[in-house]
């Protein structure tokens, strides 16, 4: 993802932290059996990545600390979380079925 963006912000810190959290969840022998669990993980992951990008932009670009930037940023964050919440359970159930066959 970072190779496609032309900016100083990065997806790497948030994805690294999410991978550590989700791997420790898997190490405790907790199995993901319902597709809604995968959907919830996708929603939380999307929200966390969006918030981390938002915070990085606020820290790096101090010019963006006005109300206009924050108003459209929260709408974009909420809409991507809602879209992920609607689409992820359907795709997750398909992936879960494909994984169980193998």
PDB file of C-alpha atoms in Angstrom:
ATOM      1  CA  UNK A   1       0.000   0.000   0.000  1.00  0.00           C
ATOM      2  CA  UNK A   2       2.789   2.416   0.789  1.00  0.00           C
ATOM      3  CA  UNK A   3       4.178   2.109  -2.714  1.00  0.00           C
ATOM      4  CA  UNK A   4       0.912   3.472  -4.134  1.00  0.00           C
ATOM      5  CA  UNK A   5       0.720   6.522  -1.911  1.00  0.00           C
ATOM      6  CA  UNK A   6       2.695   9.677  -2.539  1.00  0.00           C
ATOM      7  CA  UNK A   7       2.676  11.041   0.961  1.00  0.00           C
ATOM      8  CA  UNK A   8       4.636  11.050   4.173  1.00  0.00           C
ATOM      9  CA  UNK A   9       2.043   9.038   6.067  1.00  0.00           C
ATOM     10  CA  UNK A  10       2.290   5.273   6.165  1.00  0.00           C
ATOM     11  CA  UNK A  11       0.043   2.270   6.675  1.00  0.00           C
ATOM     12  CA  UNK A  12       2.909   0.253   8.125  1.00  0.00           C
ATOM     13  CA  UNK A  13       2.660   1.277  11.846  1.00  0.00           C
ATOM     14  CA  UNK A  14      -1.048   0.550  12.097  1.00  0.00           C
ATOM     15  CA  UNK A  15      -0.858  -2.721  10.168  1.00  0.00           C
ATOM     16  CA  UNK A  16       2.118  -3.844  12.265  1.00  0.00           C
ATOM     17  CA  UNK A  17       0.235  -3.177  15.491  1.00  0.00           C
ATOM     18  CA  UNK A  18      -2.904  -4.907  14.185  1.00  0.00           C
ATOM     19  CA  UNK A  19      -0.902  -7.965  13.144  1.00  0.00           C
ATOM     20  CA  UNK A  20       0.652  -8.203  16.615  1.00  0.00           C
ATOM     21  CA  UNK A  21      -2.746  -7.892  18.323  1.00  0.00           C
ATOM     22  CA  UNK A  22      -4.479 -10.394  16.054  1.00  0.00           C
ATOM     23  CA  UNK A  23      -1.608 -12.886  16.237  1.00  0.00           C
ATOM     24  CA  UNK A  24      -1.695 -12.848  20.048  1.00  0.00           C
ATOM     25  CA  UNK A  25      -5.453 -13.402  19.795  1.00  0.00           C
ATOM     26  CA  UNK A  26      -4.762 -16.465  17.647  1.00  0.00           C
ATOM     27  CA  UNK A  27      -2.021 -17.736  19.961  1.00  0.00           C
ATOM     28  CA  UNK A  28      -4.522 -18.035  22.797  1.00  0.00           C
ATOM     29  CA  UNK A  29      -6.241 -20.828  20.789  1.00  0.00           C
ATOM     30  CA  UNK A  30      -9.288 -18.728  20.046  1.00  0.00           C
ATOM     31  CA  UNK A  31     -10.778 -19.952  16.808  1.00  0.00           C
ATOM     32  CA  UNK A  32     -12.740 -17.758  14.483  1.00  0.00           C
ATOM     33  CA  UNK A  33     -15.769 -19.816  13.562  1.00  0.00           C
ATOM     34  CA  UNK A  34     -18.408 -17.236  12.744  1.00  0.00           C
ATOM     35  CA  UNK A  35     -18.164 -14.938   9.775  1.00  0.00           C
ATOM     36  CA  UNK A  36     -19.349 -12.046  11.939  1.00  0.00           C
ATOM     37  CA  UNK A  37     -16.162 -12.325  14.009  1.00  0.00           C
ATOM     38  CA  UNK A  38     -14.093 -11.767  10.886  1.00  0.00           C
ATOM     39  CA  UNK A  39     -16.388  -8.895   9.939  1.00  0.00           C
ATOM     40  CA  UNK A  40     -15.913  -7.288  13.352  1.00  0.00           C
ATOM     41  CA  UNK A  41     -12.154  -7.674  13.060  1.00  0.00           C
ATOM     42  CA  UNK A  42     -12.344  -5.969   9.653  1.00  0.00           C
ATOM     43  CA  UNK A  43     -14.406  -3.111  11.088  1.00  0.00           C
ATOM     44  CA  UNK A  44     -12.007  -2.557  13.992  1.00  0.00           C
ATOM     45  CA  UNK A  45      -9.024  -2.822  11.663  1.00  0.00           C
ATOM     46  CA  UNK A  46     -10.473  -0.293   9.233  1.00  0.00           C
ATOM     47  CA  UNK A  47     -11.259   2.131  12.033  1.00  0.00           C
ATOM     48  CA  UNK A  48      -7.788   1.758  13.522  1.00  0.00           C
ATOM     49  CA  UNK A  49      -5.989   2.219  10.189  1.00  0.00           C
ATOM     50  CA  UNK A  50      -8.140   5.246   9.331  1.00  0.00           C
ATOM     51  CA  UNK A  51      -7.503   6.838  12.716  1.00  0.00           C
ATOM     52  CA  UNK A  52      -3.778   6.202  12.463  1.00  0.00           C
ATOM     53  CA  UNK A  53      -3.605   7.849   9.017  1.00  0.00           C
ATOM     54  CA  UNK A  54      -5.619  10.784  10.355  1.00  0.00           C
ATOM     55  CA  UNK A  55      -3.340  11.228  13.380  1.00  0.00           C
ATOM     56  CA  UNK A  56      -0.199  10.963  11.235  1.00  0.00           C
ATOM     57  CA  UNK A  57      -1.494  13.679   8.914  1.00  0.00           C
ATOM     58  CA  UNK A  58      -2.331  15.935  11.867  1.00  0.00           C
ATOM     59  CA  UNK A  59       1.154  15.442  13.333  1.00  0.00           C
ATOM     60  CA  UNK A  60       3.040  15.882  10.045  1.00  0.00           C
ATOM     61  CA  UNK A  61       1.021  18.720   8.562  1.00  0.00           C
ATOM     62  CA  UNK A  62       0.291  21.254  11.236  1.00  0.00           C
ATOM     63  CA  UNK A  63      -1.517  23.382   8.656  1.00  0.00           C
ATOM     64  CA  UNK A  64      -4.364  20.861   8.637  1.00  0.00           C
ATOM     65  CA  UNK A  65      -5.432  21.629  12.194  1.00  0.00           C
ATOM     66  CA  UNK A  66      -8.501  23.599  11.213  1.00  0.00           C
ATOM     67  CA  UNK A  67     -12.161  22.669  11.400  1.00  0.00           C
ATOM     68  CA  UNK A  68     -12.580  22.036   7.673  1.00  0.00           C
ATOM     69  CA  UNK A  69     -10.023  19.239   7.657  1.00  0.00           C
ATOM     70  CA  UNK A  70     -11.532  17.529  10.661  1.00  0.00           C
ATOM     71  CA  UNK A  71     -15.100  17.760   9.364  1.00  0.00           C
ATOM     72  CA  UNK A  72     -14.498  15.869   6.125  1.00  0.00           C
ATOM     73  CA  UNK A  73     -12.004  13.480   7.724  1.00  0.00           C
ATOM     74  CA  UNK A  74     -14.495  12.166  10.254  1.00  0.00           C
ATOM     75  CA  UNK A  75     -17.096  11.665   7.505  1.00  0.00           C
ATOM     76  CA  UNK A  76     -14.637   9.699   5.385  1.00  0.00           C
ATOM     77  CA  UNK A  77     -13.608   7.587   8.387  1.00  0.00           C
ATOM     78  CA  UNK A  78     -17.217   6.842   9.319  1.00  0.00           C
ATOM     79  CA  UNK A  79     -18.221   6.001   5.766  1.00  0.00           C
ATOM     80  CA  UNK A  80     -15.324   3.601   5.241  1.00  0.00           C
ATOM     81  CA  UNK A  81     -16.136   1.859   8.535  1.00  0.00           C
ATOM     82  CA  UNK A  82     -19.825   1.579   7.563  1.00  0.00           C
ATOM     83  CA  UNK A  83     -19.018   0.237   4.095  1.00  0.00           C
ATOM     84  CA  UNK A  84     -16.608  -2.278   5.607  1.00  0.00           C
ATOM     85  CA  UNK A  85     -19.275  -3.266   8.126  1.00  0.00           C
ATOM     86  CA  UNK A  86     -21.754  -3.943   5.339  1.00  0.00           C
ATOM     87  CA  UNK A  87     -19.428  -5.743   2.919  1.00  0.00           C
ATOM     88  CA  UNK A  88     -17.014  -7.614   5.200  1.00  0.00           C
ATOM     89  CA  UNK A  89     -19.457 -10.212   6.615  1.00  0.00           C
ATOM     90  CA  UNK A  90     -20.427 -11.375   3.116  1.00  0.00           C
ATOM     91  CA  UNK A  91     -16.861 -11.625   1.863  1.00  0.00           C
ATOM     92  CA  UNK A  92     -15.724 -13.092   5.165  1.00  0.00           C
ATOM     93  CA  UNK A  93     -18.279 -15.889   5.010  1.00  0.00           C
ATOM     94  CA  UNK A  94     -17.106 -16.772   1.496  1.00  0.00           C
ATOM     95  CA  UNK A  95     -13.452 -16.757   2.610  1.00  0.00           C
ATOM     96  CA  UNK A  96     -14.265 -18.796   5.713  1.00  0.00           C
ATOM     97  CA  UNK A  97     -15.992 -21.443   3.622  1.00  0.00           C
ATOM     98  CA  UNK A  98     -13.077 -21.556   1.197  1.00  0.00           C
ATOM     99  CA  UNK A  99     -10.646 -21.894   4.098  1.00  0.00           C
ATOM    100  CA  UNK A 100     -12.622 -24.738   5.717  1.00  0.00           C
ATOM    101  CA  UNK A 101     -12.626 -26.713   2.464  1.00  0.00           C
ATOM    102  CA  UNK A 102      -8.846 -26.714   2.434  1.00  0.00           C
TER     103      UNK A 102
END
